[in-house]
Amino acid sequence: MPLQMNREVFITCAVTGSGSTQDRSPHVPRSPKDIADSAIAAAKAGAAVVHCHVRDPETGAPSRKLDYYREVTDRIRDAEVDVVLNLTAGMGGDMIFGPTEHPLPLQAGTDMIGAAERVEHVKQCLPEICTLDCGTMNFAEADYVMTNTPGMLQAMGRMMTHLGVKPEIEAFDTGHLWYAKQLVKDGILDSPALVQLCMGVPWGAPDDLNTFMAMVNNVPDDWTFSAFSLGRSQMPYVAAAVLAGGNVRVGLEDNLMLDKGVLATNAQLVERSVNIIENLGARVIGPEEVRKKLGLTKRAPGSA
């Protein structure tokens, strides 16, 4: 495993996520305006890509409302700073089972919809990138399963490819990478692909370095990858990803803290990651270079 450091690094900021973090920090944005403002601040701090979910402005609960996505998209595109827009397509595959002796019927919180509905906001907003969670897994809570069947992934992948939006394959374990390569082999996703290695998410791949390098070594040489981990491991993974030849992701979706006892903003997390990358001797690249590298199509404000 030779050291093959990436010298030209782009930063993705995962702005808000869909986890139950909205009441744990005042910096977790809720409204479309707050999400867009936080994304724009992250871009000014050095993020070339902003990865956006939307939330209910009153409760902070995760949402799939098209109007929220449209407002976030328009506000970011209208901003004075350029940035690559990456929208989640992970919502709509949530299964909450009942007690172990009576798992059915499915419980409150279940959100299972069809492929077209899961991609509708991508069709309406036409970001440069959208995510494709490339597998099913037990996800932290006792009875919650994140569900992405092969058939669902094939259907969603075809739609994304047809729309000209580049999927960011989110791989939470080695089997997810295995299936992502099959989607490319089957012609559903274009090659070279873009992949995000999601480390330390219970109960996917743990974030020890042996597992991380097993993931890295399963990424085809001509693909582009980024990586992240959660909480206190977020900043160490900035360095690990660059040293392994990849790009980085930081943001409040994955970590709320700047230092022990100090709550972070997205811009502060990006600024710290810029410092780490540059102190390693690499250069942080901007959105135009990312578009050229990944073959992305930028849409003008109001064009979707």
Tab-separated table of C-alpha atoms in Angstrom:
chain	number	residue	atom	x	y	z
A	1	MET	CA	0.000	0.000	0.000
A	2	PRO	CA	2.254	2.804	-1.219
A	3	LEU	CA	1.572	6.316	-0.017
A	4	GLN	CA	-0.153	8.076	-2.909
A	5	MET	CA	-1.107	11.461	-1.500
A	6	ASN	CA	-3.592	13.615	-3.376
A	7	ARG	CA	-2.013	16.996	-4.164
A	8	GLU	CA	-5.166	18.578	-5.646
A	9	VAL	CA	-7.965	18.233	-3.077
A	10	PHE	CA	-11.566	19.358	-3.108
A	11	ILE	CA	-13.639	19.809	0.022
A	12	THR	CA	-17.298	18.828	0.308
A	13	CYS	CA	-19.294	20.425	3.115
A	14	ALA	CA	-22.239	18.309	4.304
A	15	VAL	CA	-24.354	21.198	5.533
A	16	THR	CA	-27.165	19.800	7.696
A	17	GLY	CA	-27.980	16.112	7.127
A	18	SER	CA	-31.156	14.347	8.234
A	19	GLY	CA	-30.117	13.165	11.685
A	20	SER	CA	-31.630	14.323	14.972
A	21	THR	CA	-28.963	16.981	15.530
A	22	GLN	CA	-31.164	20.057	15.161
A	23	ASP	CA	-31.620	20.516	18.924
A	24	ARG	CA	-28.003	19.767	19.836
A	25	SER	CA	-26.475	22.846	18.240
A	26	PRO	CA	-27.891	26.247	17.277
A	27	HIS	CA	-25.615	26.185	14.231
A	28	VAL	CA	-27.451	23.291	12.538
A	29	PRO	CA	-29.502	25.098	9.864
A	30	ARG	CA	-33.210	24.344	9.516
A	31	SER	CA	-34.945	26.719	7.093
A	32	PRO	CA	-34.070	26.804	3.381
A	33	LYS	CA	-32.586	30.278	3.883
A	34	ASP	CA	-30.453	29.135	6.820
A	35	ILE	CA	-29.290	26.035	4.920
A	36	ALA	CA	-28.372	28.099	1.866
A	37	ASP	CA	-26.634	30.770	3.977
A	38	SER	CA	-24.585	28.114	5.767
A	39	ALA	CA	-23.683	26.483	2.443
A	40	ILE	CA	-22.625	29.837	0.989
A	41	ALA	CA	-20.473	30.581	4.056
A	42	ALA	CA	-18.849	27.155	3.679
A	43	ALA	CA	-18.116	27.894	0.016
A	44	LYS	CA	-16.496	31.197	0.966
A	45	ALA	CA	-14.356	29.292	3.488
A	46	GLY	CA	-13.069	26.928	0.791
A	47	ALA	CA	-15.638	24.209	0.122
A	48	ALA	CA	-15.924	23.466	-3.600
A	49	VAL	CA	-19.015	21.262	-3.105
A	50	VAL	CA	-21.986	21.665	-0.756
A	51	HIS	CA	-24.061	18.569	0.051
A	52	CYS	CA	-27.585	19.567	1.090
A	53	HIS	CA	-30.555	17.968	2.782
A	54	VAL	CA	-33.631	20.001	3.758
A	55	ARG	CA	-35.519	20.179	7.044
A	56	ASP	CA	-38.857	21.396	8.327
A	57	PRO	CA	-38.125	25.007	9.319
A	58	GLU	CA	-40.204	24.781	12.523
A	59	THR	CA	-39.228	21.389	13.939
A	60	GLY	CA	-35.907	20.738	12.226
A	61	ALA	CA	-37.133	17.261	11.262
A	62	PRO	CA	-35.850	15.891	7.937
A	63	SER	CA	-38.041	16.694	4.961
A	64	ARG	CA	-38.472	15.814	1.290
A	65	LYS	CA	-40.566	18.881	0.417
A	66	LEU	CA	-39.826	20.032	-3.128
A	67	ASP	CA	-40.366	23.699	-2.332
A	68	TYR	CA	-37.603	23.578	0.282
A	69	TYR	CA	-35.148	22.002	-2.174
A	70	ARG	CA	-36.069	24.555	-4.814
A	71	GLU	CA	-35.500	27.482	-2.451
A	72	VAL	CA	-32.147	26.131	-1.249
A	73	THR	CA	-31.045	25.518	-4.836
A	74	ASP	CA	-32.103	28.968	-6.056
A	75	ARG	CA	-30.481	30.781	-3.152
A	76	ILE	CA	-27.162	28.981	-3.624
A	77	ARG	CA	-27.172	29.532	-7.382
A	78	ASP	CA	-27.974	33.231	-6.896
A	79	ALA	CA	-25.081	33.730	-4.457
A	80	GLU	CA	-22.022	35.770	-5.303
A	81	VAL	CA	-19.755	32.796	-4.563
A	82	ASP	CA	-19.514	29.817	-6.930
A	83	VAL	CA	-19.967	26.284	-5.570
A	84	VAL	CA	-20.909	22.825	-6.884
A	85	LEU	CA	-24.370	21.776	-5.727
A	86	ASN	CA	-24.857	18.241	-4.397
A	87	LEU	CA	-28.368	17.219	-3.257
A	88	THR	CA	-29.144	14.106	-1.266
A	89	ALA	CA	-31.310	11.408	-2.823
A	90	GLY	CA	-31.127	9.244	0.278
A	91	MET	CA	-34.561	10.091	1.660
A	92	GLY	CA	-37.482	7.734	1.158
A	93	GLY	CA	-35.857	4.409	1.983
A	94	ASP	CA	-36.442	4.263	5.748
A	95	MET	CA	-38.003	1.200	7.368
A	96	ILE	CA	-38.815	1.203	11.102
A	97	PHE	CA	-39.752	-2.248	12.371
A	98	GLY	CA	-41.889	-3.075	15.381
A	99	PRO	CA	-40.761	-5.112	18.420
A	100	THR	CA	-38.641	-8.179	17.747
A	101	GLU	CA	-41.565	-10.576	18.266
A	102	HIS	CA	-43.955	-8.459	16.144
A	103	PRO	CA	-41.854	-6.616	13.545
A	104	LEU	CA	-44.859	-5.964	11.288
A	105	PRO	CA	-46.645	-3.712	10.618
A	106	LEU	CA	-43.919	-1.133	10.074
A	107	GLN	CA	-43.864	1.646	12.647
A	108	ALA	CA	-44.120	5.440	12.695
A	109	GLY	CA	-41.141	7.037	11.023
A	110	THR	CA	-41.161	4.614	8.093
A	111	ASP	CA	-40.748	6.540	4.850
A	112	MET	CA	-40.765	4.238	1.822
A	113	ILE	CA	-41.466	5.723	-1.599
A	114	GLY	CA	-40.805	4.804	-5.219
A	115	ALA	CA	-37.702	5.517	-7.269
A	116	ALA	CA	-39.229	8.352	-9.298
A	117	GLU	CA	-40.426	10.158	-6.176
A	118	ARG	CA	-37.021	9.725	-4.527
A	119	VAL	CA	-35.406	11.461	-7.506
A	120	GLU	CA	-38.137	14.055	-8.191
A	121	HIS	CA	-36.343	16.931	-6.439
A	122	VAL	CA	-33.197	16.092	-8.426
A	123	LYS	CA	-35.253	16.271	-11.621
A	124	GLN	CA	-36.780	19.588	-10.548
A	125	CYS	CA	-33.551	21.252	-9.344
A	126	LEU	CA	-30.890	19.628	-11.591
A	127	PRO	CA	-27.880	19.898	-9.264
A	128	GLU	CA	-24.474	18.943	-10.622
A	129	ILE	CA	-24.284	15.982	-8.202
A	130	CYS	CA	-26.749	13.908	-6.191
A	131	THR	CA	-26.086	11.054	-3.815
A	132	LEU	CA	-26.848	7.368	-4.369
A	133	ASP	CA	-26.620	5.286	-1.176
A	134	CYS	CA	-25.401	2.068	-2.711
A	135	GLY	CA	-26.748	-0.542	-0.325
A	136	THR	CA	-29.050	-1.569	2.515
A	137	MET	CA	-27.805	-1.547	6.106
A	138	ASN	CA	-28.768	-1.514	9.766
A	139	PHE	CA	-28.397	2.161	10.622
A	140	ALA	CA	-27.621	3.013	14.246
A	141	GLU	CA	-31.057	2.675	15.850
A	142	ALA	CA	-32.258	-0.744	16.971
A	143	ASP	CA	-35.084	-1.251	14.490
A	144	TYR	CA	-34.209	1.124	11.622
A	145	VAL	CA	-33.029	-0.233	8.279
A	146	MET	CA	-31.800	2.052	5.481
A	147	THR	CA	-33.224	0.306	2.437
A	148	ASN	CA	-31.753	0.508	-1.061
A	149	THR	CA	-32.453	-2.670	-3.017
A	150	PRO	CA	-30.592	-3.524	-6.237
A	151	GLY	CA	-33.755	-2.844	-8.237
A	152	MET	CA	-34.255	0.543	-6.576
A	153	LEU	CA	-30.618	1.496	-7.188
A	154	GLN	CA	-30.836	0.461	-10.834
A	155	ALA	CA	-33.962	2.559	-11.362
A	156	MET	CA	-32.594	5.616	-9.526
A	157	GLY	CA	-29.204	5.307	-11.208
A	158	ARG	CA	-30.775	5.251	-14.669
A	159	MET	CA	-32.817	8.354	-13.846
A	160	MET	CA	-29.783	10.253	-12.573
A	161	THR	CA	-27.730	9.317	-15.618
A	162	HIS	CA	-30.572	10.336	-17.940
A	163	LEU	CA	-30.868	13.712	-16.184
A	164	GLY	CA	-27.158	14.406	-16.622
A	165	VAL	CA	-26.653	14.620	-12.847
A	166	LYS	CA	-23.559	12.798	-11.594
A	167	PRO	CA	-24.284	10.312	-8.814
A	168	GLU	CA	-22.023	10.461	-5.798
A	169	ILE	CA	-22.011	6.816	-4.742
A	170	GLU	CA	-22.193	6.682	-0.952
A	171	ALA	CA	-20.493	3.473	0.188
A	172	PHE	CA	-20.956	2.523	3.830
A	173	ASP	CA	-19.257	-0.871	3.475
A	174	THR	CA	-17.212	-2.917	1.017
A	175	GLY	CA	-20.289	-4.650	-0.421
A	176	HIS	CA	-21.672	-1.252	-1.417
A	177	LEU	CA	-18.551	-0.627	-3.479
A	178	TRP	CA	-18.881	-4.076	-5.006
A	179	TYR	CA	-22.418	-3.293	-6.164
A	180	ALA	CA	-21.435	0.195	-7.373
A	181	LYS	CA	-18.886	-1.413	-9.684
A	182	GLN	CA	-21.635	-3.694	-10.979
A	183	LEU	CA	-23.844	-0.672	-11.757
A	184	VAL	CA	-21.006	0.767	-13.817
A	185	LYS	CA	-20.354	-2.582	-15.509
A	186	ASP	CA	-24.051	-2.809	-16.411
A	187	GLY	CA	-23.942	0.648	-18.000
A	188	ILE	CA	-26.367	2.163	-15.484
A	189	LEU	CA	-23.769	4.554	-14.069
A	190	ASP	CA	-21.100	6.212	-16.174
A	191	SER	CA	-17.405	5.569	-15.661
A	192	PRO	CA	-15.271	6.968	-14.143
A	193	ALA	CA	-17.544	7.236	-11.135
A	194	LEU	CA	-17.521	9.409	-8.018
A	195	VAL	CA	-17.661	7.713	-4.632
A	196	GLN	CA	-17.895	8.865	-1.019
A	197	LEU	CA	-16.452	6.458	1.538
A	198	CYS	CA	-18.656	6.789	4.623
A	199	MET	CA	-16.615	5.554	7.580
A	200	GLY	CA	-17.635	4.955	11.178
A	201	VAL	CA	-21.410	5.066	10.606
A	202	PRO	CA	-23.069	2.432	12.830
A	203	TRP	CA	-23.388	-0.304	11.531
A	204	GLY	CA	-21.392	0.060	8.366
A	205	ALA	CA	-17.624	0.071	7.943
A	206	PRO	CA	-15.766	1.060	11.127
A	207	ASP	CA	-13.304	3.916	10.750
A	208	ASP	CA	-10.106	2.116	11.740
A	209	LEU	CA	-7.365	2.578	9.164
A	210	ASN	CA	-7.207	-1.089	8.146
A	211	THR	CA	-10.873	-0.995	7.126
A	212	PHE	CA	-10.429	2.402	5.488
A	213	MET	CA	-7.572	1.164	3.322
A	214	ALA	CA	-9.599	-1.926	2.404
A	215	MET	CA	-12.275	0.456	1.139
A	216	VAL	CA	-9.751	2.658	-0.684
A	217	ASN	CA	-8.141	-0.355	-2.336
A	218	ASN	CA	-11.540	-1.440	-3.677
A	219	VAL	CA	-12.075	1.872	-5.483
A	220	PRO	CA	-11.110	1.549	-9.184
A	221	ASP	CA	-7.995	3.549	-10.072
A	222	ASP	CA	-9.807	5.865	-12.476
A	223	TRP	CA	-12.629	6.751	-10.052
A	224	THR	CA	-12.579	9.832	-7.817
A	225	PHE	CA	-13.193	9.296	-4.110
A	226	SER	CA	-13.733	11.324	-0.984
A	227	ALA	CA	-13.970	10.064	2.578
A	228	PHE	CA	-15.218	11.144	5.972
A	229	SER	CA	-15.836	9.923	9.484
A	230	LEU	CA	-17.969	11.148	12.343
A	231	GLY	CA	-17.521	13.291	15.435
A	232	ARG	CA	-13.997	13.554	16.788
A	233	SER	CA	-12.721	11.466	13.867
A	234	GLN	CA	-13.804	14.047	11.282
A	235	MET	CA	-10.574	16.072	11.201
A	236	PRO	CA	-8.213	13.086	11.429
A	237	TYR	CA	-10.044	11.730	8.388
A	238	VAL	CA	-9.269	14.916	6.473
A	239	ALA	CA	-5.605	13.967	6.726
A	240	ALA	CA	-6.235	10.244	6.195
A	241	ALA	CA	-8.259	10.821	3.028
A	242	VAL	CA	-5.657	13.119	1.488
A	243	LEU	CA	-2.795	10.771	2.347
A	244	ALA	CA	-4.712	7.848	0.811
A	245	GLY	CA	-5.179	9.761	-2.458
A	246	GLY	CA	-8.686	11.103	-1.955
A	247	ASN	CA	-10.717	14.205	-1.253
A	248	VAL	CA	-12.428	15.245	1.958
A	249	ARG	CA	-15.847	15.868	3.465
A	250	VAL	CA	-16.566	17.860	6.607
A	251	GLY	CA	-19.673	19.558	7.956
A	252	LEU	CA	-22.394	19.570	10.577
A	253	GLU	CA	-24.097	16.498	9.112
A	254	ASP	CA	-21.255	14.423	10.517
A	255	ASN	CA	-19.800	16.425	13.415
A	256	LEU	CA	-21.040	19.298	15.592
A	257	MET	CA	-17.821	20.184	17.432
A	258	LEU	CA	-14.842	22.368	16.566
A	259	ASP	CA	-13.000	21.562	19.786
A	260	LYS	CA	-13.994	19.923	23.058
A	261	GLY	CA	-16.919	21.924	24.372
A	262	VAL	CA	-16.916	24.291	21.361
A	263	LEU	CA	-19.770	24.006	18.871
A	264	ALA	CA	-18.748	24.520	15.240
A	265	THR	CA	-20.223	26.248	12.237
A	266	ASN	CA	-19.888	24.727	8.791
A	267	ALA	CA	-17.527	27.521	7.749
A	268	GLN	CA	-15.249	26.850	10.735
A	269	LEU	CA	-15.059	23.137	9.924
A	270	VAL	CA	-14.162	23.951	6.316
A	271	GLU	CA	-11.529	26.473	7.418
A	272	ARG	CA	-9.892	23.896	9.676
A	273	SER	CA	-9.877	21.297	6.912
A	274	VAL	CA	-8.254	23.820	4.546
A	275	ASN	CA	-5.474	24.326	7.081
A	276	ILE	CA	-4.899	20.585	7.446
A	277	ILE	CA	-4.802	20.038	3.683
A	278	GLU	CA	-2.439	22.909	3.030
A	279	ASN	CA	-0.152	21.940	5.917
A	280	LEU	CA	0.163	18.514	4.313
A	281	GLY	CA	1.507	20.261	1.205
A	282	ALA	CA	-1.599	19.830	-0.954
A	283	ARG	CA	-3.671	22.487	-2.715
A	284	VAL	CA	-7.403	23.047	-2.196
A	285	ILE	CA	-9.107	23.306	-5.567
A	286	GLY	CA	-12.241	25.280	-6.393
A	287	PRO	CA	-15.576	24.517	-8.031
A	288	GLU	CA	-14.531	25.155	-11.646
A	289	GLU	CA	-11.638	22.722	-11.313
A	290	VAL	CA	-13.984	20.184	-9.733
A	291	ARG	CA	-16.437	20.522	-12.620
A	292	LYS	CA	-13.632	19.964	-15.106
A	293	LYS	CA	-12.259	17.010	-13.136
A	294	LEU	CA	-15.640	15.289	-12.774
A	295	GLY	CA	-17.276	16.368	-16.036
A	296	LEU	CA	-20.094	18.247	-14.329
A	297	THR	CA	-22.686	20.530	-15.910
A	298	LYS	CA	-23.422	23.786	-14.074
A	299	ARG	CA	-26.944	25.117	-14.396
A	300	ALA	CA	-27.676	28.851	-14.284
A	301	PRO	CA	-30.078	30.278	-11.673
A	302	GLY	CA	-33.667	29.396	-12.524
A	303	SER	CA	-32.651	26.980	-15.301
A	304	ALA	CA	-33.958	23.754	-13.807
